[in-house]
Tab-separated table of N, CA, C and O in Angstrom:
chain	number	residue	atom	x	y	z
A	115	MET	N	6.382	-1.759	10.923
A	115	MET	CA	5.147	-2.347	11.354
A	115	MET	C	4.787	-3.521	10.451
A	115	MET	O	4.350	-4.551	10.923
A	116	LEU	N	4.961	-3.351	9.160
A	116	LEU	CA	4.638	-4.425	8.223
A	116	LEU	C	5.517	-5.642	8.477
A	116	LEU	O	5.034	-6.774	8.451
A	117	MET	N	6.781	-5.415	8.739
A	117	MET	CA	7.691	-6.529	8.985
A	117	MET	C	7.308	-7.279	10.264
A	117	MET	O	7.340	-8.504	10.301
A	118	ALA	N	6.916	-6.551	11.299
A	118	ALA	CA	6.512	-7.182	12.547
A	118	ALA	C	5.213	-7.969	12.372
A	118	ALA	O	5.019	-9.008	12.998
A	119	ALA	N	4.327	-7.476	11.505
A	119	ALA	CA	3.069	-8.175	11.275
A	119	ALA	C	3.279	-9.411	10.401
A	119	ALA	O	2.617	-10.432	10.594
A	120	ALA	N	4.184	-9.336	9.443
A	120	ALA	CA	4.383	-10.436	8.510
A	120	ALA	C	5.309	-11.521	9.064
A	120	ALA	O	5.171	-12.685	8.703
A	121	GLY	N	6.224	-11.159	9.930
A	121	GLY	CA	7.198	-12.116	10.447
A	121	GLY	C	6.602	-13.389	11.024
A	121	GLY	O	6.990	-14.497	10.633
A	122	PRO	N	5.650	-13.286	11.933
A	122	PRO	CA	5.082	-14.506	12.516
A	122	PRO	C	4.279	-15.351	11.521
A	122	PRO	O	4.040	-16.529	11.759
A	123	LEU	N	3.857	-14.787	10.422
A	123	LEU	CA	3.059	-15.525	9.444
A	123	LEU	C	3.915	-16.377	8.517
A	123	LEU	O	3.401	-17.267	7.839
A	124	LEU	N	5.205	-16.100	8.464
A	124	LEU	CA	6.105	-16.810	7.558
A	124	LEU	C	6.714	-18.022	8.249
A	124	LEU	O	6.980	-17.991	9.448
A	125	PRO	N	6.954	-19.115	7.494
A	125	PRO	CA	7.620	-20.281	8.081
A	125	PRO	C	9.036	-19.919	8.544
A	125	PRO	O	9.703	-19.099	7.922
A	126	ALA	N	9.474	-20.525	9.625
A	126	ALA	CA	10.768	-20.182	10.214
A	126	ALA	C	11.920	-20.325	9.213
A	126	ALA	O	12.816	-19.487	9.188
A	127	GLY	N	11.902	-21.350	8.390
A	127	GLY	CA	12.987	-21.573	7.439
A	127	GLY	C	13.033	-20.560	6.303
A	127	GLY	O	14.064	-20.393	5.670
A	128	LEU	N	11.914	-19.899	6.050
A	128	LEU	CA	11.847	-18.941	4.949
A	128	LEU	C	11.589	-17.519	5.419
A	128	LEU	O	11.266	-16.650	4.615
A	129	ARG	N	11.717	-17.287	6.704
A	129	ARG	CA	11.378	-15.979	7.252
A	129	ARG	C	12.239	-14.861	6.665
A	129	ARG	O	11.725	-13.828	6.238
A	130	THR	N	13.532	-15.058	6.609
A	130	THR	CA	14.425	-14.012	6.090
A	130	THR	C	14.140	-13.729	4.620
A	130	THR	O	14.033	-12.560	4.211
A	131	THR	N	13.976	-14.777	3.836
A	131	THR	CA	13.668	-14.605	2.418
A	131	THR	C	12.314	-13.940	2.234
A	131	THR	O	12.153	-13.034	1.410
A	132	GLY	N	11.328	-14.368	3.000
A	132	GLY	CA	9.992	-13.779	2.901
A	132	GLY	C	9.983	-12.305	3.250
A	132	GLY	O	9.328	-11.500	2.581
A	133	LEU	N	10.712	-11.929	4.296
A	133	LEU	CA	10.773	-10.524	4.683
A	133	LEU	C	11.508	-9.693	3.631
A	133	LEU	O	11.136	-8.550	3.358
A	134	ALA	N	12.531	-10.283	3.006
A	134	ALA	CA	13.254	-9.577	1.941
A	134	ALA	C	12.352	-9.366	0.724
A	134	ALA	O	12.343	-8.288	0.125
A	135	VAL	N	11.583	-10.389	0.369
A	135	VAL	CA	10.652	-10.261	-0.760
A	135	VAL	C	9.589	-9.221	-0.439
A	135	VAL	O	9.233	-8.395	-1.289
A	136	LEU	N	9.080	-9.232	0.779
A	136	LEU	CA	8.075	-8.254	1.192
A	136	LEU	C	8.633	-6.834	1.127
A	136	LEU	O	7.969	-5.919	0.617
A	137	GLN	N	9.838	-6.637	1.591
A	137	GLN	CA	10.453	-5.306	1.561
A	137	GLN	C	10.723	-4.852	0.131
A	137	GLN	O	10.534	-3.682	-0.195
A	138	THR	N	11.139	-5.784	-0.727
A	138	THR	CA	11.364	-5.447	-2.132
A	138	THR	C	10.061	-5.032	-2.801
A	138	THR	O	10.015	-4.047	-3.546
A	139	ALA	N	8.991	-5.772	-2.545
A	139	ALA	CA	7.689	-5.426	-3.117
A	139	ALA	C	7.216	-4.062	-2.628
A	139	ALA	O	6.669	-3.266	-3.408
A	140	GLN	N	7.436	-3.772	-1.357
A	140	GLN	CA	7.048	-2.472	-0.807
A	140	GLN	C	7.859	-1.350	-1.462
A	140	GLN	O	7.306	-0.302	-1.823
A	141	ALA	N	9.136	-1.554	-1.655
A	141	ALA	CA	9.974	-0.532	-2.296
A	141	ALA	C	9.558	-0.311	-3.745
A	141	ALA	O	9.503	0.834	-4.210
A	142	LEU	N	9.251	-1.379	-4.468
A	142	LEU	CA	8.807	-1.242	-5.853
A	142	LEU	C	7.460	-0.530	-5.945
A	142	LEU	O	7.232	0.277	-6.855
A	143	ALA	N	6.566	-0.807	-5.002
A	143	ALA	CA	5.270	-0.124	-4.986
A	143	ALA	C	5.444	1.363	-4.705
A	143	ALA	O	4.777	2.203	-5.336
A	144	ARG	N	6.336	1.709	-3.794
A	144	ARG	CA	6.604	3.132	-3.525
A	144	ARG	C	7.203	3.819	-4.752
A	144	ARG	O	6.856	4.953	-5.073
A	145	PHE	N	8.102	3.121	-5.434
A	145	PHE	CA	8.719	3.675	-6.633
A	145	PHE	C	7.671	3.905	-7.723
A	145	PHE	O	7.643	4.962	-8.359
A	146	ALA	N	6.792	2.923	-7.917
A	146	ALA	CA	5.733	3.060	-8.924
A	146	ALA	C	4.796	4.209	-8.565
A	146	ALA	O	4.392	4.987	-9.440
A	147	GLY	N	4.461	4.327	-7.290
A	147	GLY	CA	3.606	5.431	-6.863
A	147	GLY	C	4.262	6.784	-7.090
A	147	GLY	O	3.604	7.743	-7.516
A	148	SER	N	5.546	6.861	-6.836
A	148	SER	CA	6.278	8.106	-7.076
A	148	SER	C	6.304	8.459	-8.554
A	148	SER	O	6.130	9.629	-8.930
A	149	LEU	N	6.505	7.456	-9.391
A	149	LEU	CA	6.504	7.695	-10.830
A	149	LEU	C	5.131	8.171	-11.312
A	149	LEU	O	5.031	9.100	-12.117
A	150	MET	N	4.072	7.538	-10.824
A	150	MET	CA	2.717	7.931	-11.237
A	150	MET	C	2.379	9.341	-10.760
A	150	MET	O	1.816	10.139	-11.520
A	151	PHE	N	2.726	9.655	-9.510
A	151	PHE	CA	2.437	10.986	-9.005
A	151	PHE	C	3.251	12.041	-9.756
A	151	PHE	O	2.728	13.097	-10.118
A	152	GLY	N	4.519	11.760	-10.006
A	152	GLY	CA	5.355	12.692	-10.757
A	152	GLY	C	4.847	12.897	-12.174
A	152	GLY	O	4.861	14.015	-12.698
A	153	SER	N	4.384	11.825	-12.799
A	153	SER	CA	3.820	11.946	-14.157
A	153	SER	C	2.551	12.783	-14.141
A	153	SER	O	2.346	13.630	-15.014
A	154	ALA	N	1.679	12.542	-13.162
A	154	ALA	CA	0.442	13.321	-13.066
A	154	ALA	C	0.764	14.794	-12.818
A	154	ALA	O	0.130	15.683	-13.403
A	155	TRP	N	1.735	15.071	-11.978
A	155	TRP	CA	2.139	16.451	-11.689
A	155	TRP	C	2.644	17.130	-12.961
A	155	TRP	O	2.308	18.278	-13.247
A	156	THR	N	3.468	16.411	-13.720
A	156	THR	CA	4.036	16.970	-14.942
A	156	THR	C	2.976	17.177	-16.023
A	156	THR	O	2.947	18.214	-16.680
A	157	LEU	N	2.105	16.197	-16.199
A	157	LEU	CA	1.118	16.254	-17.279
A	157	LEU	C	-0.053	17.183	-16.970
A	157	LEU	O	-0.513	17.909	-17.843
A	158	TRP	N	-0.575	17.130	-15.738
A	158	TRP	CA	-1.815	17.837	-15.417
A	158	TRP	C	-1.641	18.986	-14.442
A	158	TRP	O	-2.592	19.702	-14.162
A	159	GLY	N	-0.468	19.117	-13.840
A	159	GLY	CA	-0.225	20.202	-12.897
A	159	GLY	C	-0.428	19.765	-11.457
A	159	GLY	O	-0.988	18.705	-11.183
A	160	PRO	N	0.003	20.622	-10.527
A	160	PRO	CA	-0.043	20.230	-9.114
A	160	PRO	C	-1.464	20.080	-8.562
A	160	PRO	O	-1.715	19.188	-7.754
A	161	GLY	N	-2.389	20.921	-8.983
A	161	GLY	CA	-3.754	20.837	-8.445
A	161	GLY	C	-4.419	19.521	-8.780
A	161	GLY	O	-5.006	18.855	-7.906
A	162	ALA	N	-4.322	19.122	-10.032
A	162	ALA	CA	-4.940	17.860	-10.447
A	162	ALA	C	-4.230	16.660	-9.820
A	162	ALA	O	-4.882	15.695	-9.408
A	163	ALA	N	-2.902	16.717	-9.735
A	163	ALA	CA	-2.157	15.603	-9.151
A	163	ALA	C	-2.505	15.430	-7.675
A	163	ALA	O	-2.742	14.313	-7.208
A	164	LEU	N	-2.560	16.527	-6.939
A	164	LEU	CA	-2.913	16.445	-5.519
A	164	LEU	C	-4.371	16.030	-5.337
A	164	LEU	O	-4.699	15.282	-4.412
A	165	GLY	N	-5.244	16.510	-6.206
A	165	GLY	CA	-6.643	16.106	-6.140
A	165	GLY	C	-6.817	14.616	-6.402
A	165	GLY	O	-7.580	13.934	-5.717
A	166	LEU	N	-6.091	14.104	-7.387
A	166	LEU	CA	-6.140	12.683	-7.691
A	166	LEU	C	-5.583	11.855	-6.533
A	166	LEU	O	-6.146	10.814	-6.176
A	167	ALA	N	-4.504	12.321	-5.929
A	167	ALA	CA	-3.934	11.621	-4.780
A	167	ALA	C	-4.913	11.626	-3.608
A	167	ALA	O	-5.083	10.608	-2.924
A	168	ALA	N	-5.574	12.755	-3.374
A	168	ALA	CA	-6.556	12.836	-2.290
A	168	ALA	C	-7.741	11.915	-2.562
A	168	ALA	O	-8.238	11.241	-1.648
A	169	ALA	N	-8.193	11.856	-3.807
A	169	ALA	CA	-9.298	10.966	-4.159
A	169	ALA	C	-8.904	9.502	-3.972
A	169	ALA	O	-9.688	8.691	-3.477
A	170	GLY	N	-7.684	9.155	-4.352
A	170	GLY	CA	-7.199	7.790	-4.150
A	170	GLY	C	-7.110	7.429	-2.682
A	170	GLY	O	-7.448	6.313	-2.281
A	171	LEU	N	-6.660	8.369	-1.864
A	171	LEU	CA	-6.589	8.131	-0.434
A	171	LEU	C	-7.978	7.935	0.158
A	171	LEU	O	-8.202	7.033	0.965
A	172	LEU	N	-8.916	8.767	-0.252
A	172	LEU	CA	-10.293	8.643	0.228
A	172	LEU	C	-10.892	7.303	-0.183
A	172	LEU	O	-11.554	6.632	0.616
A	173	LEU	N	-10.647	6.873	-1.419
A	173	LEU	CA	-11.131	5.581	-1.885
A	173	LEU	C	-10.513	4.444	-1.066
A	173	LEU	O	-11.216	3.516	-0.651
A	174	SER	N	-9.222	4.527	-0.803
A	174	SER	CA	-8.544	3.498	-0.009
A	174	SER	C	-9.105	3.422	1.402
A	174	SER	O	-9.352	2.335	1.933
A	175	LEU	N	-9.314	4.571	2.020
A	175	LEU	CA	-9.871	4.585	3.374
A	175	LEU	C	-11.283	4.019	3.408
A	175	LEU	O	-11.658	3.308	4.349
A	176	THR	N	-12.067	4.295	2.384
A	176	THR	CA	-13.421	3.765	2.314
A	176	THR	C	-13.404	2.245	2.180
A	176	THR	O	-14.153	1.547	2.872
A	177	VAL	N	-12.546	1.732	1.313
A	177	VAL	CA	-12.450	0.282	1.133
A	177	VAL	C	-12.003	-0.394	2.426
A	177	VAL	O	-12.564	-1.420	2.830
A	178	VAL	N	-11.018	0.182	3.101
A	178	VAL	CA	-10.543	-0.400	4.360
A	178	VAL	C	-11.640	-0.364	5.417
A	178	VAL	O	-11.829	-1.331	6.163
A	179	ALA	N	-12.402	0.719	5.470
A	179	ALA	CA	-13.482	0.818	6.445
A	179	ALA	C	-14.553	-0.234	6.175
A	179	ALA	O	-15.052	-0.884	7.101
A	180	VAL	N	-14.903	-0.427	4.917
A	180	VAL	CA	-15.937	-1.409	4.573
A	180	VAL	C	-15.437	-2.828	4.823
A	180	VAL	O	-16.121	-3.637	5.447
A	181	LEU	N	-14.241	-3.144	4.342
A	181	LEU	CA	-13.709	-4.496	4.538
A	181	LEU	C	-13.358	-4.766	5.989
A	181	LEU	O	-13.516	-5.886	6.468
A	182	GLY	N	-12.872	-3.763	6.682
A	182	GLY	CA	-12.571	-3.930	8.106
A	182	GLY	C	-13.827	-4.195	8.906
A	182	GLY	O	-13.834	-5.019	9.827
A	183	GLY	N	-14.920	-3.527	8.561
A	183	GLY	CA	-16.194	-3.780	9.241
A	183	GLY	C	-16.709	-5.170	8.960
A	183	GLY	O	-17.218	-5.862	9.843
A	184	ALA	N	-16.541	-5.635	7.714
A	184	ALA	CA	-16.977	-6.984	7.356
A	184	ALA	C	-16.135	-8.029	8.085
A	184	ALA	O	-16.663	-9.039	8.555
A	185	ARG	N	-14.869	-7.791	8.205
A	185	ARG	CA	-13.995	-8.734	8.917
A	185	ARG	C	-14.347	-8.780	10.404
A	185	ARG	O	-14.357	-9.844	11.001
A	186	ALA	N	-14.631	-7.640	10.991
A	186	ALA	CA	-14.987	-7.591	12.407
A	186	ALA	C	-16.290	-8.335	12.666
A	186	ALA	O	-16.445	-8.999	13.688
A	187	GLU	N	-17.247	-8.233	11.742
A	187	GLU	CA	-18.516	-8.924	11.906
A	187	GLU	C	-18.332	-10.439	11.810
A	187	GLU	O	-18.962	-11.188	12.536
A	188	ARG	N	-17.460	-10.914	10.911
A	188	ARG	CA	-17.219	-12.345	10.771
A	188	ARG	C	-16.494	-12.908	11.991
A	188	ARG	O	-16.703	-14.049	12.357
A	189	ALA	N	-15.638	-12.106	12.622
A	189	ALA	CA	-14.873	-12.571	13.774
A	189	ALA	C	-15.750	-12.708	15.012
A	189	ALA	O	-15.445	-13.481	15.918
A	190	SER	N	-16.851	-11.997	15.061
A	190	SER	CA	-17.716	-12.045	16.245
A	190	SER	C	-18.491	-13.320	16.360
A	190	SER	O	-18.811	-14.065	15.606
């Protein structure tokens, strides 16, 4: 989905390179997230790690809801 959304935004001459950079950044972000979650699990245990992950997800959803609402209002 990300590749389909980003493809039309990139210049035709740099589309392949741009998509490769985007995929690399996504893979590195997933790797960093895995390392952080694994560290939290090891240091604080499964309950705290899952609680922290749930809190982060809730925070992310709240930010998207607020910014998405602001974007929708500007588009109208």
